[in-house]
Coordinates of C-alpha atoms and ligand atoms in Angstrom, one line a residue:
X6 CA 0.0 0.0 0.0
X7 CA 1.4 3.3 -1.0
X8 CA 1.6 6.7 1.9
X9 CA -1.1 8.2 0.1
X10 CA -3.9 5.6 0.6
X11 CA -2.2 4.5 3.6
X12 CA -3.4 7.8 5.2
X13 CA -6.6 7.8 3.8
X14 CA -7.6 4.2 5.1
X15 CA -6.2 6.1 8.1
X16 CA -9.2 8.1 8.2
X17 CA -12.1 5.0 7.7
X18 CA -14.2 4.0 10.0
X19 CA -13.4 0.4 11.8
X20 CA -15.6 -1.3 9.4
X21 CA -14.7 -0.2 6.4
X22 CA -10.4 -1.0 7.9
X23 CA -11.5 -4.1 8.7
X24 CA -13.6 -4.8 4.9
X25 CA -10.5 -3.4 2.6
X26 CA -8.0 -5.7 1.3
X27 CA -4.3 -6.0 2.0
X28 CA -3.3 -4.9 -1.3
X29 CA -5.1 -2.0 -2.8
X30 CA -3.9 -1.0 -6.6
X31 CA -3.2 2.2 -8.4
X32 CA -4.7 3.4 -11.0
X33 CA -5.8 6.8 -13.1
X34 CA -9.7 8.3 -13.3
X35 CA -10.6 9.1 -16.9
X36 CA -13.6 11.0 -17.4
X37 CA -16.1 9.6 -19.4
X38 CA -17.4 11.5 -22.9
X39 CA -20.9 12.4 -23.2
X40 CA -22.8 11.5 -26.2
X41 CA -22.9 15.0 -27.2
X42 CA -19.1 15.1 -27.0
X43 CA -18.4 12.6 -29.7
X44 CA -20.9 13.0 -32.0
X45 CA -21.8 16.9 -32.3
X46 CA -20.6 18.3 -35.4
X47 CA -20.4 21.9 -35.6
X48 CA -24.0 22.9 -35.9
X49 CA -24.3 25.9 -38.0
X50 CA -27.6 28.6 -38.6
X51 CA -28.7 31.1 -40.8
X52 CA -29.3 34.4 -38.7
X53 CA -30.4 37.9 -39.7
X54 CA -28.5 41.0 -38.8
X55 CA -28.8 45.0 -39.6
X56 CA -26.9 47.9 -39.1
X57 CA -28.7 51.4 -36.9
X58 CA -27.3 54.1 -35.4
X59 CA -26.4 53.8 -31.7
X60 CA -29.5 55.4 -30.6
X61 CA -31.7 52.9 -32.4
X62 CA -30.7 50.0 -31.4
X63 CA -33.5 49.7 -28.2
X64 CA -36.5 50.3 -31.5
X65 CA -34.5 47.1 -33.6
X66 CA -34.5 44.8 -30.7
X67 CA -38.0 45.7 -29.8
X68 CA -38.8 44.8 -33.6
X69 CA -36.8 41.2 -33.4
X70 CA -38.3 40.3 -30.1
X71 CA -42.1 41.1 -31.9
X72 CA -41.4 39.4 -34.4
X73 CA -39.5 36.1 -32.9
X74 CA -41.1 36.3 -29.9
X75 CA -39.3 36.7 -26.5
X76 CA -37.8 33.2 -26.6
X77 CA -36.8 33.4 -30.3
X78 CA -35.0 36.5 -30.2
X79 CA -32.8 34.8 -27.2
X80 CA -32.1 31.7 -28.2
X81 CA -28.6 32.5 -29.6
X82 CA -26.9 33.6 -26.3
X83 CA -23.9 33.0 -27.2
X84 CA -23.5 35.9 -29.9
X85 CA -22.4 39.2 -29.1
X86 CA -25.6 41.1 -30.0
X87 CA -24.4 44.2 -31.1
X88 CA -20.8 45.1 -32.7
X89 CA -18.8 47.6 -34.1
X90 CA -17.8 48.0 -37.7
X91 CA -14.7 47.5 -37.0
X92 CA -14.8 44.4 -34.8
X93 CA -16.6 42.4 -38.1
X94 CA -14.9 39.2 -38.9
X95 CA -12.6 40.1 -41.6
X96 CA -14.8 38.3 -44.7
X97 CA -18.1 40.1 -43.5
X98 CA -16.3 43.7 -43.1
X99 CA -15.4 43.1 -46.9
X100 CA -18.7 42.0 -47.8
X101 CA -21.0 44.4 -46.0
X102 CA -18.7 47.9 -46.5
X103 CA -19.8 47.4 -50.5
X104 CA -23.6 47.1 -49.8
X105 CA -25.6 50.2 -49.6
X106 CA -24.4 52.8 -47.5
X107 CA -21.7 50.4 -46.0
X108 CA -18.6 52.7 -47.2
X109 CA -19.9 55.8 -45.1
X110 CA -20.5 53.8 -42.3
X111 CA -17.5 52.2 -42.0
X112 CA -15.3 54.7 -43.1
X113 CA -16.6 57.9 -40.6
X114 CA -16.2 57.5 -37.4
X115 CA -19.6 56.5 -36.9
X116 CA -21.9 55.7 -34.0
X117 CA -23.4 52.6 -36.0
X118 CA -23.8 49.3 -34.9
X119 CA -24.3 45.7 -36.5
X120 CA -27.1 43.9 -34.6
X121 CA -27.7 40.5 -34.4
X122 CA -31.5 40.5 -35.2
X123 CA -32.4 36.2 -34.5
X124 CA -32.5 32.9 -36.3
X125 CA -34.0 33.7 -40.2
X126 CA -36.4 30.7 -39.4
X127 CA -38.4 32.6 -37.0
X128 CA -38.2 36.2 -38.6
X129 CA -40.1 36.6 -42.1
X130 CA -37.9 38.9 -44.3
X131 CA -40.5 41.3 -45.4
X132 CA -42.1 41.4 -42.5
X133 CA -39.0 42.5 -40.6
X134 CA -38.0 44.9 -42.9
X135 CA -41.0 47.0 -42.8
X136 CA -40.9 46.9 -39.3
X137 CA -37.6 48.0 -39.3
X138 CA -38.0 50.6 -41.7
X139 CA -40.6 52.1 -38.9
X140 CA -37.9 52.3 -36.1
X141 CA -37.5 55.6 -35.2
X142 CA -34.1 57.3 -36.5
X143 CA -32.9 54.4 -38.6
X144 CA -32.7 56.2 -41.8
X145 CA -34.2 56.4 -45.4
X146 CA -32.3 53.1 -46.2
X147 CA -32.9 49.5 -43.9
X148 CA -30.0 47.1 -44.2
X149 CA -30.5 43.4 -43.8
X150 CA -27.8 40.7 -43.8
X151 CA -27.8 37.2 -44.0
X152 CA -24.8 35.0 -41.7
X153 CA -23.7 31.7 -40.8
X154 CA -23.2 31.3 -37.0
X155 CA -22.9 28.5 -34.6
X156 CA -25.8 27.5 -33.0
X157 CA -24.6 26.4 -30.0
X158 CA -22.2 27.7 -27.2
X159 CA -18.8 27.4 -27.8
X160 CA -17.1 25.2 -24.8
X161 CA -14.1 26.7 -24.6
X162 CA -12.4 30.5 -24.5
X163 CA -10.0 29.3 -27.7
X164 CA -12.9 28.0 -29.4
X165 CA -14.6 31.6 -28.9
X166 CA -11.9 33.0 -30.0
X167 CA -11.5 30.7 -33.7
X168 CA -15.5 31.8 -33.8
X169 CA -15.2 35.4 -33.3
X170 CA -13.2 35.1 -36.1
X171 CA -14.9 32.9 -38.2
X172 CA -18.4 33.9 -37.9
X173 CA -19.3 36.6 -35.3
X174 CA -17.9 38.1 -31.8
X175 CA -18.7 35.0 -29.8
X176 CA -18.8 34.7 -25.9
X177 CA -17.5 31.6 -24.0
X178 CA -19.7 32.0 -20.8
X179 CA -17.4 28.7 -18.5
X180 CA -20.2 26.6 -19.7
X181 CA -19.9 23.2 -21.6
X182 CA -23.0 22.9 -23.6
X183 CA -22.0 19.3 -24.6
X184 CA -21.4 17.8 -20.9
X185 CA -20.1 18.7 -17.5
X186 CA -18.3 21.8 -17.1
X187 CA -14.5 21.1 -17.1
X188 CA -13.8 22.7 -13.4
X189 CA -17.1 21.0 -12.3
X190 CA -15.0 17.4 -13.2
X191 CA -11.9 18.5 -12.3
X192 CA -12.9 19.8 -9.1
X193 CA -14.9 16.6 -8.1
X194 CA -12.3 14.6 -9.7
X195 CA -9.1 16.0 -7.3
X196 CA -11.7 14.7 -4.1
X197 CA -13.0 11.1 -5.7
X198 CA -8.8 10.5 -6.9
X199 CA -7.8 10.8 -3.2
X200 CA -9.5 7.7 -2.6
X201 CA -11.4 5.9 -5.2
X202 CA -8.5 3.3 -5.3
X203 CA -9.6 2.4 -1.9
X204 CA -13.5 1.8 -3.4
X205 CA -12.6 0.2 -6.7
X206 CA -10.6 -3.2 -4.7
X207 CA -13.2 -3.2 -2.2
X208 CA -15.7 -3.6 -5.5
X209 CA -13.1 -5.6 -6.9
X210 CA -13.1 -7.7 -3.7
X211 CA -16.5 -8.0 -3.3
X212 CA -17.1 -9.5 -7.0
X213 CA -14.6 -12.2 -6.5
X214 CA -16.7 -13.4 -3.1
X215 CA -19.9 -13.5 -4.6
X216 CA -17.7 -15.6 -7.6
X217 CA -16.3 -17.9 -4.8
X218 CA -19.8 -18.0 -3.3
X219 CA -21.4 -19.4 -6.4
X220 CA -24.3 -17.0 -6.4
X221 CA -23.3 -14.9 -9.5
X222 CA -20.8 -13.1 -11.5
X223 CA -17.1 -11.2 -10.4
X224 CA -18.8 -8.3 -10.5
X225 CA -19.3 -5.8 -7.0
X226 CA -20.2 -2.7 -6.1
X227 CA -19.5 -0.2 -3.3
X228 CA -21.7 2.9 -2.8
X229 CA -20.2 5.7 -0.5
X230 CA -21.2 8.6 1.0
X231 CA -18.6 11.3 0.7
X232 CA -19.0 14.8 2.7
X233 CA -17.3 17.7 1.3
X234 CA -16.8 20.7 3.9
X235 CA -17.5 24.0 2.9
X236 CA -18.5 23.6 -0.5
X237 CA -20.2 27.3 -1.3
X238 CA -19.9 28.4 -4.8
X239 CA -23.6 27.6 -4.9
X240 CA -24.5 30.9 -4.0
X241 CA -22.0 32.4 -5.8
X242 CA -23.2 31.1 -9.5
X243 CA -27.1 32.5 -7.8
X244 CA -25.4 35.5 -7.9
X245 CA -23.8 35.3 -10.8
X246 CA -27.3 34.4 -12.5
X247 CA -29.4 37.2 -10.7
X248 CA -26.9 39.3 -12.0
X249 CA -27.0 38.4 -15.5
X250 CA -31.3 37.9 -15.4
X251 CA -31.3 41.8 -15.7
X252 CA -31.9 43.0 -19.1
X253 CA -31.6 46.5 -21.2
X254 CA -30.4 47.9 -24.4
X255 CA -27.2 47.3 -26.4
X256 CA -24.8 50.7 -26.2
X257 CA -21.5 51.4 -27.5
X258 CA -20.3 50.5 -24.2
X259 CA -21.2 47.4 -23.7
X260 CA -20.6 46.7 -27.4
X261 CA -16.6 47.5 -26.2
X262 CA -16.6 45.8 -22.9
X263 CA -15.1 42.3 -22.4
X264 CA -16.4 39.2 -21.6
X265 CA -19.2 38.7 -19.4
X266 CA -21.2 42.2 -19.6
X267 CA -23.3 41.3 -22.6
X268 CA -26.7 42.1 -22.2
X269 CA -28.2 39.5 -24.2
X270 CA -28.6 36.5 -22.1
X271 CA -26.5 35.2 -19.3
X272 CA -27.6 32.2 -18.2
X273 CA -24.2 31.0 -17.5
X274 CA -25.1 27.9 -15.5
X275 CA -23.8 24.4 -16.4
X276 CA -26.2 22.3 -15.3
X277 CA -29.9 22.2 -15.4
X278 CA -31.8 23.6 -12.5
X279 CA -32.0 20.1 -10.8
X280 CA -28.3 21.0 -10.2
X281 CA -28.2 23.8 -8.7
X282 CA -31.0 22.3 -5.9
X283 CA -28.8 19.1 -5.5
X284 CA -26.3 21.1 -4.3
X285 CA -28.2 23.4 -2.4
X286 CA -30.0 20.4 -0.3
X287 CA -26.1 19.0 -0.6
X288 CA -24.8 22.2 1.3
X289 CA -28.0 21.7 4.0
X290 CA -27.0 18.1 4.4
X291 CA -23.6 18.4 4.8
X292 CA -24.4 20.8 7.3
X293 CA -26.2 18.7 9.3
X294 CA -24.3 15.6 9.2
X295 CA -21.3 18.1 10.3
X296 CA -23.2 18.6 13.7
X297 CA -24.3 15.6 14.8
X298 CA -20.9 14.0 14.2
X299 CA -18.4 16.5 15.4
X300 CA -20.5 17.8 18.8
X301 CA -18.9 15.1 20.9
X302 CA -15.6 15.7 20.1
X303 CA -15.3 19.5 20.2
X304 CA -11.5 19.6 20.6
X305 CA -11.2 17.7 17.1
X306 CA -14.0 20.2 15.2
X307 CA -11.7 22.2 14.0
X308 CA -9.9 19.7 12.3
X309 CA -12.7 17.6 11.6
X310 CA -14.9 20.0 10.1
X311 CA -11.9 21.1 7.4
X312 CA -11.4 17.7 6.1
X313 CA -13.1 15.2 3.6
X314 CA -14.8 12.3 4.9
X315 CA -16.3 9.0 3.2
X316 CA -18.3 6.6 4.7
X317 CA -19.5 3.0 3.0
X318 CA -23.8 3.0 2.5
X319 CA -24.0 -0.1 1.2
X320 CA -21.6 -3.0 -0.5
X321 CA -23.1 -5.8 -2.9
X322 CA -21.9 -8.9 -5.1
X323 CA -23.4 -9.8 -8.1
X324 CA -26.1 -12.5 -7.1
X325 CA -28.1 -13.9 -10.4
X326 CA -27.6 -16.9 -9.6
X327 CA -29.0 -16.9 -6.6
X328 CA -32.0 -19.4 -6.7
X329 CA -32.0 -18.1 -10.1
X330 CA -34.5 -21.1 -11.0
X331 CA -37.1 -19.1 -13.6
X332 CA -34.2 -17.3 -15.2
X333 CA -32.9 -19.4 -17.9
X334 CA -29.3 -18.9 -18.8
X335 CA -29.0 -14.8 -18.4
X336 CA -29.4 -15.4 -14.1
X337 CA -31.8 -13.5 -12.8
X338 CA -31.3 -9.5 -13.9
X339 CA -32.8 -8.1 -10.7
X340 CA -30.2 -9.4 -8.7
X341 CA -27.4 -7.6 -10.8
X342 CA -24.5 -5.8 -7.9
X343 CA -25.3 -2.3 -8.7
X344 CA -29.6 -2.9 -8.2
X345 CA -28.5 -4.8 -5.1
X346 CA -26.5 -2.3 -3.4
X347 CA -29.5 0.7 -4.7
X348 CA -31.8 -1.2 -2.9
X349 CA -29.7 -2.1 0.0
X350 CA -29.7 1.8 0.5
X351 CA -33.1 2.1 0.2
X352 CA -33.6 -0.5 3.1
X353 CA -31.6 1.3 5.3
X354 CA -33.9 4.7 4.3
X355 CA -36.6 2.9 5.6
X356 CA -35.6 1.5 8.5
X357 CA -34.3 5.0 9.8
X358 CA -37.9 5.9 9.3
X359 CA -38.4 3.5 11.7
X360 CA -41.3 1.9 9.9
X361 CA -41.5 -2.1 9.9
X362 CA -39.9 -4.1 7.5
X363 CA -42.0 -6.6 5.8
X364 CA -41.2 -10.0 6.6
X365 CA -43.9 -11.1 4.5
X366 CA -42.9 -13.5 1.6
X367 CA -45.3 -12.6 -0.7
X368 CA -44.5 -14.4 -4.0
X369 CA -42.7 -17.8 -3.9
X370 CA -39.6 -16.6 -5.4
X371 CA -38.4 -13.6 -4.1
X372 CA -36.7 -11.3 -7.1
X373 CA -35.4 -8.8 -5.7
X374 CA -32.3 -10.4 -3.9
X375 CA -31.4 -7.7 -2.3
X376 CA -31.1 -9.4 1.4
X377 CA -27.5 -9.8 2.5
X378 CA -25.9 -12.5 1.4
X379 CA -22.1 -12.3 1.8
X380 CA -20.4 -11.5 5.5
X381 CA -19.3 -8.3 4.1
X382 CA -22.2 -7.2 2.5
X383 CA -23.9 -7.7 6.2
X384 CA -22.0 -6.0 7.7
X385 CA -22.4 -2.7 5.8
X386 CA -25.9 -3.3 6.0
X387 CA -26.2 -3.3 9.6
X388 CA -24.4 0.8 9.8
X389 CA -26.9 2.8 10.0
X390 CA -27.1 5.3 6.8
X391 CA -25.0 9.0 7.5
X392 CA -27.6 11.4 6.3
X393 CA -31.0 9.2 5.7
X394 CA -32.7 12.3 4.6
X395 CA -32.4 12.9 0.5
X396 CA -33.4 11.0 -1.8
X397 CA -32.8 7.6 -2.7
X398 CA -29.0 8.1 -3.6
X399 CA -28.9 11.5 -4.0
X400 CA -25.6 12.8 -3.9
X401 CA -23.8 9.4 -3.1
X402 CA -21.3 7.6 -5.1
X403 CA -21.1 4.2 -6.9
X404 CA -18.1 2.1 -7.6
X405 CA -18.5 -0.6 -10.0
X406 CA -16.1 -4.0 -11.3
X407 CA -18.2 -3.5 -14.4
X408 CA -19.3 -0.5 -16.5
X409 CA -23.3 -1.4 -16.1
X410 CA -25.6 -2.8 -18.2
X411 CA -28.0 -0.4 -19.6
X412 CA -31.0 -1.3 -17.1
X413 CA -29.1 -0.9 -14.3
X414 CA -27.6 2.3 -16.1
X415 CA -30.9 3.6 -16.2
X416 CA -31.5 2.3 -11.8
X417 CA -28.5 4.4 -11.5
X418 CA -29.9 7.6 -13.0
X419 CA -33.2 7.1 -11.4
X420 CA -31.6 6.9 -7.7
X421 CA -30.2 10.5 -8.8
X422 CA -26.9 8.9 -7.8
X423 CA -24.2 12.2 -8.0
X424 CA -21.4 10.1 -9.5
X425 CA -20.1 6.8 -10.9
X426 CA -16.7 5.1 -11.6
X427 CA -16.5 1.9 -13.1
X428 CA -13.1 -0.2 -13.5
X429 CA -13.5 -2.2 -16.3
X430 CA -15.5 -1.3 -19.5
X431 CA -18.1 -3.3 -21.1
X432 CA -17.8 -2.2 -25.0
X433 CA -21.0 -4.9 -26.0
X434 CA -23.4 -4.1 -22.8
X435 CA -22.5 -1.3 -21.1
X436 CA -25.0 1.5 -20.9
X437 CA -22.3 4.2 -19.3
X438 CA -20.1 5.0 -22.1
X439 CA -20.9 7.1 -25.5
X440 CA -18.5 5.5 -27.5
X441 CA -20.3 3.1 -30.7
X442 CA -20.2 -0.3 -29.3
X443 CA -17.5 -2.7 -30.2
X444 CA -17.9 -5.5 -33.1
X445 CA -15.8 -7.9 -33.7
X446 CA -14.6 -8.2 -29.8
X447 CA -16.2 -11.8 -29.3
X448 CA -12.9 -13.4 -29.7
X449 CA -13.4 -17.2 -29.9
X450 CA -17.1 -17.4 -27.7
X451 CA -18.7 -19.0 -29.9
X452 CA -21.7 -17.8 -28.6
X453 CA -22.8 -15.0 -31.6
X454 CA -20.5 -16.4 -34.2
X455 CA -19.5 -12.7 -34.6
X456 CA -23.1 -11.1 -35.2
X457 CA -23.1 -8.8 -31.9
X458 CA -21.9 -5.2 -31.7
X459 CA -21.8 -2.2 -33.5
X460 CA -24.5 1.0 -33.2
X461 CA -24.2 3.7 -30.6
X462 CA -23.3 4.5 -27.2
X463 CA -25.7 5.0 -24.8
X464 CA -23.2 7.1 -22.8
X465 CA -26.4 7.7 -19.5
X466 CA -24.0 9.0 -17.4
X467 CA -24.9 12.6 -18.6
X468 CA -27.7 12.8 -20.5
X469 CA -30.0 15.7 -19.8
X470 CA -32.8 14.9 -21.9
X471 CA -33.5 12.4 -18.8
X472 CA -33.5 15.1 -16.3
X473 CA -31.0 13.4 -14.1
X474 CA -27.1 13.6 -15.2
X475 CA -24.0 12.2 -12.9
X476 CA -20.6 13.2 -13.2
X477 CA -18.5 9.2 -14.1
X478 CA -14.9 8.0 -14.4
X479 CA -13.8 5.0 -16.0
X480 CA -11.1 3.4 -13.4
X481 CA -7.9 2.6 -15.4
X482 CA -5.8 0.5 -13.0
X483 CA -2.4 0.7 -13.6
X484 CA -1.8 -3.4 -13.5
X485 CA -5.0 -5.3 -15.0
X486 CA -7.0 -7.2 -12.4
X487 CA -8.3 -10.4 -12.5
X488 CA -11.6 -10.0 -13.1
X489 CA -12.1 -10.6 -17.0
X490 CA -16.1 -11.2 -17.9
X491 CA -17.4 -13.0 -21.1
X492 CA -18.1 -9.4 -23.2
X493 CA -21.7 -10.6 -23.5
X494 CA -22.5 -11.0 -20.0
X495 CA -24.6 -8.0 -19.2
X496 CA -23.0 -6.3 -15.9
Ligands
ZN26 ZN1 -26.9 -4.7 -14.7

């Protein structure tokens, strides 16, 4: 065992000492690509634009938002609104000083702008240009423009930059429209690295016992709760939003102010509101948990209230072939690790309710196996849960053998599990990662003469569409273990 994880299996409760292996492996997190990611193109439209004098530019976005409609006239947040002659991308300065009254415009040191009007499939030409053509102060002659933009956020300040001057002043506003924000990964990722070695043998472990047990496949999983102190940048990106809800007219001064100041639209969050609420309840919780624990011991609060803790919810082994009987060859899929172990969680939220278990057998065959069955699973049964008070696994974390099958992908999601690190990969069943699925990987089976594979990713680690997203890491150990899995077992 290296110093590093020696000192944070320092820092474990007795049970979770007495659970881990002797010999826990290193290994790197890799963050895993959305769908999005990999397969976005650059998605261009077609948007209007004109050119007014300063003092006009209030009447022209009152035209574009009549026209388009509040929602329409917004939807391209991303665009510097209004712009300078001068700051026109090279190829549109060249094109638009030799229409109409472009050469006086551009030449004088005028007070005209160019103004991003919407997308030309909300705005009817003629329409717009009579309106236009009644905006007080705009002048004998109406201009109208025709340009390519991207349509959605760029994801990085470089990329902003390549835009600006390919298409229009762009803004990057530090969000990822394709997946997680990078500093939301990295940040979580420098606090699951300390220990996730730690979590990935004791999933590791735990699928070789229910191997040696004969009640299913090697394949574990570990589900921790992990308290973060002090986490507040919560309020500051409220702050940051309140700030940019506040909406007025494009002037020259904002058209020459950096970054950040554009009055256009700033909803600069990264997530969807869900989000934001996770980690407002998160902050609450913490909170909570950080009082009952540390009272006690108020010599150590200082110190205890400025570190990291984890604590194991629940541990489970694979168990479909556990009086698998009615299943046929596939084992019974209920009893897959990562359902166990949700469930197992869910047990212990209703027994801090204090409500009666049911003891009742009510079908013959129970499906659900998600009892104890293994010493160690028991064991982490019988701890109470830290912080019974969110929902289902809100906010915990999962450490898989396997990359999940795609039902239990989907069990994952719907527990609103906060994140997920697999160790090894499952490129035919797998319902984690974006990437196409593998063909051709069956090796010698026998059992598909070849035919499997192939078509996409599911990648449901992040996909917001299903109004849940987790933050996951594929575990790449730095010496393979020995848990290899026929690819066609689903995990
Ligand atoms: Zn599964």
């Amino acid at each position: 065992m290296s110093g590093s994880i020696e000192a944070v299996v320092e820092t474990l409760d007795p049970i979770a000492k007495r659970l881990l292996p002797p010999e826990i492996p290193k290994g790197t997190l890799v963050p895993l690509k959305t769908v999005l990611e990999l397969r976005e193109g650059l998605a261009l439209c077609q948007v209007y634009v004109t050119r007014a004098p300063q003092k006009c530019t209030f009447g022209v976005f009152e035209v574009a938002k009549r026209i388009a409609g509040n929602d329409g006239a917004r939807n391209l947040p991303h665009l510097r609104r209004c712009i300078k002659p001068a700051d026109l991308p090279p190829h549109l300065k060249t094109a638009f000083v030799n229409e109409g009254n472009g050469r006086s415009i551009h030449m004088a040191k005028s007070q005209w702008l160019y103004i991003v009007l919407g997308p030309k499939t909300e705005l009817p030409y003629e329409e717009l240009e009579k309106a236009l053509r009644a905006v007080d102060g705009i002048g004998e002659e109406v201009w109208l423009g025709e340009i390519t933009v991207p349509l959605l956020a760029p994801s990085s300040q470089a990329q902003a930059h390549m835009w600006s001057h390919e298409f229009w002043q762009t803004i990057y506003r530090k969000s990822n429209p394709l997946g997680p924000h990078p500093s939301t990964v990295q940040r979580m990722e420098t606090a699951v690295a300390r220990d996730a070695a730690v979590w990935i043998a004791l999933a590791q472990q735990t699928a070789k016992k229910a191997q040696k047990a004969g009640m299913g496949e090697p394949i574990g999983a570990v589900i921790i709760k992990r308290t973060i102190p002090r986490r507040s940048d919560s309020g500051k990106s409220n702050a940051a939003k309140q700030a940019g809800a506040k909406k007025g007219a494009c002037t020259q001064k904002e058209a020459d102010d950096d970054e950040g100041s554009d009055d256009w639209n700033a909803d600069n969050s990264d997530g969807d509101g869900m989000t934001s609420f996770a980690e407002l309840t998160n902050s609450m919780k913490q909170l909570d948990v950080s009082q009952s624990t540390t009272q006690p011991q108020s010599n150590l609060k200082a110190k205890s209230d400025s570190k990291e803790t984890t604590q194991i919810v629940a541990i489970a082994g694979d168990a479909r072939w556990h009086k698998h009987g009615c299943f046929g060859d596939t084992g019974n899929p209920m009893a897959h690790a990562a359902l166990r172990a949700i469930s197992m969680v869910a047990q212990k939220l209703v027994r801090s309710e204090n409500r009666p278990e049911s003891e009742e057998q009510i079908m013959e065959f129970e499906c659900f196996q998600d009892k104890p069955l293994l010493n160690d699973e028991q064991l982490v049964f019988d701890i109470d849960h830290p912080s019974p008070d969110g929902y289902l696994c809100h906010d915990l974390e999962l450490y898989l053998s396997h990359e999940p099958c795609t039902m239990c992908s989907m069990g994952i999601l719907h527990s609103r599990m906060g994140r997920v690190v697999f160790g090894r990969r499952m490129p035919l069943t797998g319902g984690m990662t974006s990437e196409d699925r593998a063909s051709g990987i069956c090796g010698d089976s026998g059992i598909c003469e070849g035919s499997c594979g192939g078509g996409q990713g599911l990648g449901l680690h992040y996909r917001k569409e299903l109004n849940w997203t987790l933050l996951g890491w594929e575990w790449e150990a730095d010496s393979p273990d020995s848990l290899p899995l026929d690819p066609h077992i689903h995990a």
